[in-house]
Short mmCIF file of C-alpha atoms and ligand atoms in Angstrom, two decimals:
data_model
loop_
_atom_site.label_atom_id
_atom_site.label_comp_id
_atom_site.label_asym_id
_atom_site.label_seq_id
_atom_site.Cartn_x
_atom_site.Cartn_y
_atom_site.Cartn_z
CA MET A 687 9.56 9.77 9.94
CA ALA A 688 7.78 9.81 6.58
CA GLU A 689 5.17 12.50 6.03
CA LEU A 690 1.48 11.58 5.80
CA LYS A 691 0.20 13.09 2.54
CA ALA A 692 -3.31 13.61 1.23
CA GLY A 693 -4.20 11.74 -1.94
CA ASN A 694 -7.16 11.28 -4.27
CA ILE A 695 -8.37 8.19 -6.06
CA ILE A 696 -8.64 9.17 -9.71
CA GLU A 697 -9.67 5.88 -11.26
CA TRP A 698 -11.63 3.03 -9.80
CA HIS A 699 -12.02 -0.02 -11.98
CA ARG A 700 -14.21 -2.64 -10.35
CA LEU A 701 -13.36 -6.11 -11.68
CA SER A 702 -15.89 -7.95 -9.48
CA PRO A 703 -17.84 -7.23 -6.27
CA ILE A 704 -14.65 -7.85 -4.26
CA LEU A 705 -11.79 -6.80 -6.54
CA SER A 706 -10.69 -3.43 -7.83
CA LEU A 707 -7.87 -1.64 -9.55
CA PHE A 708 -7.41 2.01 -8.65
CA ARG A 709 -5.01 4.89 -9.07
CA VAL A 710 -3.91 7.39 -6.46
CA VAL A 711 -2.55 10.89 -7.10
CA ALA A 712 -1.21 13.41 -4.58
CA LEU A 713 -3.76 16.11 -3.78
CA ASP A 714 -1.07 18.77 -4.26
CA SER A 715 0.19 17.01 -7.46
CA SER A 716 3.63 16.51 -5.94
CA PRO A 717 5.64 13.60 -7.35
CA PHE A 718 5.79 10.24 -5.57
CA PRO A 719 9.15 8.99 -4.31
CA ALA A 720 11.12 6.90 -6.81
CA TYR A 721 10.66 3.14 -6.34
CA GLN A 722 11.52 -0.25 -7.75
CA ALA A 723 9.00 -2.71 -9.12
CA GLY A 724 7.86 -4.99 -6.28
CA GLN A 725 7.87 -2.38 -3.51
CA TYR A 726 4.93 -1.16 -1.44
CA ILE A 727 3.53 1.90 0.28
CA ALA A 728 1.26 2.49 3.32
CA LEU A 729 -2.26 3.79 2.54
CA ARG A 730 -4.67 5.17 5.11
CA ARG A 731 -8.44 5.74 5.24
CA ASP A 732 -9.97 7.77 8.06
CA ASP A 733 -13.55 6.52 8.27
CA CYS A 734 -12.95 2.81 8.82
CA LEU A 735 -15.40 0.70 10.83
CA LEU A 736 -13.27 -0.43 13.76
CA THR A 737 -13.05 -3.89 15.26
CA ARG A 738 -11.82 -5.23 18.58
CA LYS A 739 -10.13 -8.44 19.56
CA VAL A 740 -12.00 -11.03 21.63
CA LYS A 741 -10.44 -14.18 23.03
CA GLU A 742 -12.55 -17.26 23.52
CA GLY A 743 -10.33 -19.95 25.00
CA ASN A 744 -7.40 -20.22 22.59
CA GLU A 745 -9.36 -18.68 19.73
CA VAL A 746 -8.90 -15.02 18.75
CA ARG A 747 -11.63 -13.23 16.82
CA TYR A 748 -12.19 -9.65 15.71
CA VAL A 749 -15.68 -8.28 16.16
CA PRO A 750 -17.23 -4.86 15.48
CA ASP A 751 -16.17 -2.35 18.17
CA LEU A 752 -19.37 -0.63 19.32
CA ASP A 753 -19.89 2.64 21.23
CA GLU A 754 -22.39 3.09 24.11
CA ALA A 755 -25.16 3.74 21.59
CA GLY A 756 -24.45 0.41 19.88
CA LYS A 757 -22.95 2.05 16.76
CA GLN A 758 -19.71 0.74 15.30
CA LYS A 759 -16.83 3.09 16.08
CA ARG A 760 -14.99 4.73 13.18
CA GLY A 761 -11.36 5.72 12.89
CA PRO A 762 -8.21 5.60 10.77
CA VAL A 763 -6.58 2.37 9.57
CA THR A 764 -3.25 2.22 7.74
CA HIS A 765 -2.05 -0.82 5.77
CA SER A 766 0.65 -1.62 3.24
CA TYR A 767 -0.19 -2.20 -0.43
CA SER A 768 2.10 -3.44 -3.20
CA ILE A 769 2.29 -1.05 -6.13
CA SER A 770 1.00 -2.57 -9.36
CA SER A 771 1.97 0.34 -11.60
CA ALA A 772 5.47 0.17 -13.07
CA PRO A 773 8.01 2.80 -12.00
CA TYR A 774 8.06 4.24 -15.54
CA GLU A 775 4.26 4.71 -15.44
CA THR A 776 4.54 6.64 -12.17
CA ALA A 777 7.36 8.77 -13.59
CA GLN A 778 5.27 9.57 -16.68
CA GLY A 779 1.78 9.92 -15.18
CA ASN A 780 2.48 10.81 -11.53
CA TYR A 781 0.12 8.18 -10.11
CA LEU A 782 0.39 4.89 -8.22
CA GLU A 783 -1.84 1.95 -9.11
CA PHE A 784 -3.12 -0.82 -6.82
CA TYR A 785 -4.97 -4.15 -7.12
CA VAL A 786 -7.00 -4.72 -3.99
CA VAL A 787 -9.45 -7.31 -2.65
CA LEU A 788 -12.28 -6.58 -0.23
CA GLU A 789 -11.29 -8.51 2.87
CA ARG A 790 -13.82 -10.73 4.60
CA GLY A 791 -12.89 -12.42 7.88
CA LEU A 792 -13.84 -15.98 8.79
CA ASP A 793 -17.03 -14.89 10.55
CA GLY A 794 -18.04 -12.49 7.77
CA VAL A 795 -16.68 -9.24 9.30
CA LEU A 796 -15.41 -7.04 6.47
CA GLY A 797 -11.86 -5.68 6.54
CA ARG A 798 -11.56 -2.24 8.08
CA PHE A 799 -9.54 -0.48 5.36
CA THR A 800 -10.95 -2.28 2.36
CA GLU A 801 -14.60 -1.97 3.51
CA SER A 802 -14.07 1.79 3.84
CA LEU A 803 -12.46 1.92 0.40
CA PHE A 804 -15.12 -0.10 -1.42
CA ARG A 805 -17.99 1.68 0.39
CA GLY A 806 -16.47 5.09 -0.30
CA MET A 807 -15.93 4.37 -3.99
CA GLU A 808 -19.34 2.77 -4.49
CA GLY A 809 -20.99 6.16 -5.08
CA HIS A 810 -17.67 7.98 -5.72
CA SER A 811 -18.55 9.96 -2.60
CA ASN A 812 -15.25 9.61 -0.78
CA GLU A 813 -12.27 9.54 -3.05
CA ARG A 814 -9.85 10.72 -0.40
CA LEU A 815 -7.09 8.58 0.96
CA ALA A 816 -3.80 9.37 2.70
CA TYR A 817 -0.43 7.76 2.10
CA LEU A 818 2.92 7.71 3.81
CA GLU A 819 5.43 9.39 1.57
CA ARG A 820 7.83 6.46 1.67
CA ILE A 821 8.02 3.46 -0.66
CA VAL A 822 9.81 0.43 0.75
CA GLY A 823 10.32 -3.33 0.51
CA ASP A 824 12.93 -5.77 -0.71
CA PHE A 825 10.68 -7.93 -2.90
CA THR A 826 12.48 -6.75 -6.01
CA LEU A 827 14.17 -8.62 -8.85
CA ALA A 828 17.53 -7.16 -7.81
CA LYS A 829 17.19 -8.48 -4.26
CA ARG A 830 15.41 -11.80 -4.85
CA ALA A 831 16.27 -13.00 -8.34
CA ALA A 832 19.83 -11.86 -9.12
CA GLY A 833 21.94 -14.50 -10.83
CA PHE A 834 19.06 -16.84 -11.80
CA GLU A 835 18.48 -17.76 -15.45
CA HIS A 836 14.75 -18.17 -14.96
CA VAL A 837 12.29 -16.37 -12.70
CA LEU A 838 9.01 -18.15 -12.04
CA MET A 839 6.50 -15.68 -10.59
CA VAL A 840 3.41 -17.11 -8.92
CA GLY A 841 0.72 -14.59 -7.98
CA THR A 842 -2.54 -15.72 -6.44
CA GLY A 843 -5.36 -13.16 -6.51
CA THR A 844 -4.09 -9.64 -5.83
CA GLY A 845 -0.67 -11.22 -5.22
CA LEU A 846 -0.14 -10.40 -8.91
CA ALA A 847 0.52 -6.75 -7.98
CA PRO A 848 4.32 -6.78 -7.55
CA PHE A 849 4.77 -9.05 -10.59
CA VAL A 850 2.74 -6.98 -13.02
CA SER A 851 4.83 -3.98 -11.99
CA MET A 852 8.03 -5.95 -12.70
CA ILE A 853 6.83 -7.28 -16.06
CA LYS A 854 5.61 -3.87 -17.30
CA GLN A 855 8.93 -2.32 -16.26
CA LEU A 856 10.99 -5.07 -17.97
CA ASP A 857 8.92 -4.57 -21.13
CA PHE A 858 9.43 -0.82 -21.03
CA GLU A 859 13.18 -1.21 -20.52
CA ALA A 860 13.38 -3.77 -23.35
CA GLN A 861 11.67 -1.23 -25.64
CA HIS A 862 14.45 1.18 -24.72
CA GLY A 863 17.26 -1.19 -25.59
CA ALA A 864 17.90 -3.02 -22.29
CA THR A 865 18.45 -6.78 -22.34
CA ALA A 866 16.48 -8.57 -19.62
CA PRO A 867 18.87 -10.67 -17.54
CA ALA A 868 16.64 -13.80 -17.33
CA ARG A 869 13.62 -15.66 -18.70
CA TYR A 870 10.38 -14.83 -16.89
CA THR A 871 7.28 -16.97 -16.47
CA LEU A 872 4.25 -15.53 -14.68
CA LEU A 873 1.53 -17.78 -13.29
CA HIS A 874 -1.51 -15.77 -12.20
CA ALA A 875 -4.50 -17.50 -10.62
CA ASN A 876 -7.83 -16.02 -9.67
CA ARG A 877 -11.36 -17.31 -9.39
CA THR A 878 -12.81 -15.98 -12.66
CA ARG A 879 -11.61 -14.49 -15.93
CA GLU A 880 -13.03 -11.05 -14.99
CA GLU A 881 -10.88 -11.08 -11.87
CA LEU A 882 -7.63 -11.66 -13.80
CA ALA A 883 -6.46 -8.05 -13.70
CA TYR A 884 -4.12 -6.91 -16.51
CA HIS A 885 -5.01 -10.01 -18.55
CA ARG A 886 -5.07 -8.26 -21.94
CA GLU A 887 -2.02 -6.15 -21.17
CA LEU A 888 0.02 -9.19 -20.12
CA LEU A 889 -1.07 -11.14 -23.22
CA GLY A 890 0.05 -8.14 -25.28
CA ILE A 891 3.47 -7.99 -23.60
CA GLU A 892 3.94 -11.73 -24.13
CA LYS A 893 2.92 -11.47 -27.79
CA ALA A 894 5.29 -8.54 -28.45
CA LYS A 895 8.25 -10.76 -27.45
CA ARG A 896 10.47 -7.82 -26.48
CA PHE A 897 11.97 -10.08 -23.80
CA ASP A 898 11.64 -13.74 -22.91
CA PHE A 899 8.28 -13.81 -21.13
CA VAL A 900 5.52 -16.42 -20.85
CA TYR A 901 2.22 -15.63 -19.15
CA VAL A 902 0.14 -18.47 -17.68
CA PRO A 903 -3.26 -17.22 -16.48
CA THR A 904 -5.62 -19.67 -14.80
CA VAL A 905 -9.05 -19.56 -13.14
CA SER A 906 -10.34 -21.83 -10.43
CA ARG A 907 -14.01 -21.32 -11.38
CA PRO A 908 -13.96 -21.53 -15.17
CA ALA A 909 -17.08 -20.81 -17.22
CA SER A 910 -17.60 -23.17 -20.15
CA ARG A 911 -16.19 -20.59 -22.66
CA ASP A 912 -12.99 -20.44 -20.52
CA LEU A 913 -12.38 -24.17 -20.90
CA SER A 914 -12.07 -23.78 -24.67
CA ASP A 915 -9.90 -20.63 -24.51
CA PRO A 916 -6.33 -21.62 -25.49
CA GLN A 917 -4.97 -18.60 -23.56
CA LEU A 918 -6.49 -19.63 -20.23
CA GLY A 919 -5.84 -22.48 -17.83
CA SER A 920 -8.12 -23.86 -15.16
CA GLY A 921 -7.35 -24.86 -11.59
CA ARG A 922 -5.44 -23.31 -8.72
CA ALA A 923 -1.85 -22.10 -9.07
CA ASN A 924 -0.42 -24.61 -6.61
CA ASN A 925 -2.14 -27.54 -8.29
CA LEU A 926 -0.98 -26.49 -11.75
CA LEU A 927 2.56 -26.24 -10.42
CA ARG A 928 2.19 -29.68 -8.88
CA GLN A 929 1.11 -30.96 -12.29
CA LEU A 930 4.23 -29.43 -13.87
CA PHE A 931 6.41 -31.35 -11.42
CA GLU A 932 4.38 -34.56 -11.57
CA LEU A 933 3.17 -34.19 -7.99
CA PRO A 934 -0.39 -35.14 -7.00
CA PRO A 935 -2.90 -32.26 -6.56
CA LYS A 936 -3.12 -30.93 -3.00
CA GLU A 937 -6.88 -31.06 -2.93
CA PRO A 938 -9.52 -32.38 -5.32
CA SER A 939 -10.90 -29.54 -7.41
CA ALA A 940 -14.26 -29.06 -9.06
CA ALA A 941 -12.60 -27.55 -12.14
CA PRO A 942 -10.46 -29.66 -14.46
CA LEU A 943 -6.75 -29.04 -13.98
CA ALA A 944 -5.42 -27.72 -17.29
CA LEU A 945 -2.69 -25.39 -18.49
CA PRO A 946 -3.62 -22.90 -21.22
CA GLY A 947 -3.62 -24.83 -24.51
CA GLU A 948 -1.01 -22.47 -25.98
CA ARG A 949 1.38 -22.94 -22.99
CA PRO A 950 1.75 -26.74 -23.02
CA LEU A 951 3.37 -28.78 -20.28
CA ALA A 952 6.44 -29.69 -22.34
CA MET A 953 7.17 -26.03 -23.19
CA LEU A 954 6.88 -24.94 -19.55
CA ARG A 955 9.00 -27.84 -18.29
CA GLU A 956 11.68 -26.91 -20.82
CA ARG A 957 11.69 -23.29 -19.53
CA ILE A 958 11.79 -24.10 -15.85
CA ARG A 959 14.97 -26.16 -15.27
CA PRO A 960 14.78 -26.12 -11.43
CA ALA A 961 18.46 -25.62 -10.59
CA GLN A 962 18.49 -22.29 -12.47
CA THR A 963 15.03 -21.16 -11.37
CA VAL A 964 13.95 -18.93 -8.52
CA VAL A 965 10.25 -19.05 -7.61
CA LEU A 966 8.89 -15.72 -6.40
CA THR A 967 5.45 -15.84 -4.88
CA CYS A 968 2.99 -13.43 -3.36
CA GLY A 969 -0.59 -13.69 -2.15
CA ASN A 970 -2.67 -16.05 -0.07
CA PRO A 971 -0.54 -17.55 2.78
CA ASN A 972 -2.01 -21.09 2.46
CA GLY A 973 -1.34 -21.20 -1.26
CA MET A 974 2.19 -19.88 -0.72
CA ALA A 975 3.00 -22.58 1.86
CA ASP A 976 2.19 -25.22 -0.73
CA ILE A 977 4.25 -23.45 -3.38
CA ALA A 978 7.20 -23.44 -0.93
CA TRP A 979 6.74 -27.19 -0.53
CA ILE A 980 6.61 -27.74 -4.32
CA ALA A 981 9.75 -25.61 -4.79
CA ALA A 982 11.57 -27.74 -2.19
CA GLN A 983 10.44 -30.98 -3.90
CA ALA A 984 11.60 -29.72 -7.30
CA GLY A 985 14.87 -28.22 -6.02
CA MET A 986 14.05 -24.58 -6.83
CA ARG A 987 15.00 -21.56 -4.73
CA PHE A 988 11.88 -20.09 -3.09
CA GLU A 989 11.22 -16.43 -2.22
CA LYS A 990 7.97 -14.87 -1.01
CA GLU A 991 6.39 -11.56 -0.16
CA ASP A 992 4.60 -11.75 3.19
CA TRP A 993 1.21 -10.03 3.33
C1 FAD B 2319 3.74 -5.61 2.09
C2 FAD B 2319 2.25 -5.83 1.90
C3 FAD B 2319 1.68 -5.60 0.68
C4 FAD B 2319 0.31 -5.81 0.50
N1 FAD B 2319 -0.23 -5.59 -0.73
C5 FAD B 2319 -1.54 -5.82 -0.95
C6 FAD B 2319 -2.11 -5.63 -2.25
O1 FAD B 2319 -1.44 -5.24 -3.21
N2 FAD B 2319 -3.44 -5.91 -2.40
C7 FAD B 2319 -4.22 -6.35 -1.36
O2 FAD B 2319 -5.42 -6.59 -1.57
N3 FAD B 2319 -3.70 -6.54 -0.13
C8 FAD B 2319 -2.39 -6.26 0.12
N4 FAD B 2319 -1.87 -6.43 1.38
C9 FAD B 2319 -2.79 -6.74 2.51
C10 FAD B 2319 -3.28 -5.40 3.13
O3 FAD B 2319 -2.20 -4.74 3.77
C11 FAD B 2319 -4.38 -5.61 4.19
O4 FAD B 2319 -3.93 -6.52 5.17
C12 FAD B 2319 -5.69 -6.11 3.61
O5 FAD B 2319 -6.17 -5.23 2.58
C13 FAD B 2319 -6.78 -6.21 4.69
O6 FAD B 2319 -6.98 -4.95 5.30
P1 FAD B 2319 -8.37 -4.56 5.98
O7 FAD B 2319 -8.15 -3.39 6.87
O8 FAD B 2319 -9.43 -4.46 4.95
O9 FAD B 2319 -8.68 -5.84 6.88
P2 FAD B 2319 -8.46 -5.94 8.46
O10 FAD B 2319 -9.54 -5.25 9.19
O11 FAD B 2319 -7.06 -5.57 8.81
O12 FAD B 2319 -8.70 -7.50 8.63
C14 FAD B 2319 -7.76 -8.42 8.12
C15 FAD B 2319 -7.53 -9.47 9.18
O13 FAD B 2319 -6.88 -8.83 10.29
C16 FAD B 2319 -7.44 -9.24 11.52
N5 FAD B 2319 -8.03 -8.08 12.19
C17 FAD B 2319 -9.29 -7.56 12.11
N6 FAD B 2319 -9.45 -6.53 12.93
C18 FAD B 2319 -8.26 -6.34 13.54
C19 FAD B 2319 -7.78 -5.43 14.51
N7 FAD B 2319 -8.58 -4.50 15.06
N8 FAD B 2319 -6.49 -5.53 14.92
C20 FAD B 2319 -5.68 -6.48 14.42
N9 FAD B 2319 -6.08 -7.38 13.50
C21 FAD B 2319 -7.36 -7.32 13.06
C22 FAD B 2319 -8.45 -10.32 11.18
O14 FAD B 2319 -7.80 -11.58 11.29
C23 FAD B 2319 -8.83 -10.06 9.75
O15 FAD B 2319 -9.23 -11.22 9.06
C24 FAD B 2319 -0.49 -6.24 1.58
C25 FAD B 2319 0.11 -6.46 2.83
C26 FAD B 2319 1.45 -6.26 2.98
C27 FAD B 2319 2.06 -6.51 4.33
#
């Protein structure tokens, strides 16, 4: 059984009201276990607002769990989070980094862990967090992409986390003389430009050309300046992929569907070559189901990380 260890949040970078990047260090400064890009760890907060399940007919809902005085009960909640730092960054700086969204259920009830996290960090009053000293998961390039010439990564929202870890690690290894075994294309979709975590860093890695990497960022709610930015696409990830494979969009979208001007359709089609491509995806389950369908239509191997 892995040990539960006390940690501290040392950096909290709020990208929008519902999205943050943060770093965790061990309270006793002990090193984290070694890991591979794409793996995850369990994090725990102790003062979470608890919910309880109610069944109405066939419908299941989660509502605030109240005590006799009508106050919402508090307690610990533990969940898994993909690590967005690269293994080399953890080895050098002894921290783990995460990209997390504040969860909001269908009827507006905030997620137990993430509400506690965002509330606690709002005034930097509660920077404590515990973690299980065990890093696991098989969503790694070695397990999911071995033997493919091209790896197409599709991250929606915080589903970017495992991919940014992989890309940073590949870039680091390329700087130290390793030859990356494949071509890599990363499609990251979020609602706004501010929410595209690691945008500048990924543009920098692409520009440095230390390995064969193309970054395709896109936003589903573009501002007018975004529409003229040649580095930014507009529309959802699944619909852009559909466009690449000449499939009709899944749903009509308010934003125009456009790839970044500097990553034109012909160039991406040339890279993809379905028979030699594996699509790795992570994030929103509805979006991933459509990406699985597109992969099947195009004849590409499909792999996903279930959240
Ligand atoms: C391997 C893995 C990696 C992940 N990586 C990331 C990541 O990098 N970034 C990220 O943002 N998220 C990640 N997640 C999702 C994360 O683990 C949490 O599920 C998410 O943050 C919501 O947690 P929460 O406590 O805030 O919400 P919850 O309170 O757990 O609510 C989420 C949903 O669970 C249900 N629910 C509510 N209350 C209860 C209850 N009492 N019992 C059971 N179900 C309930 C409801 O349907 C609700 O909509 C990952 C998940 C996995 C499995």
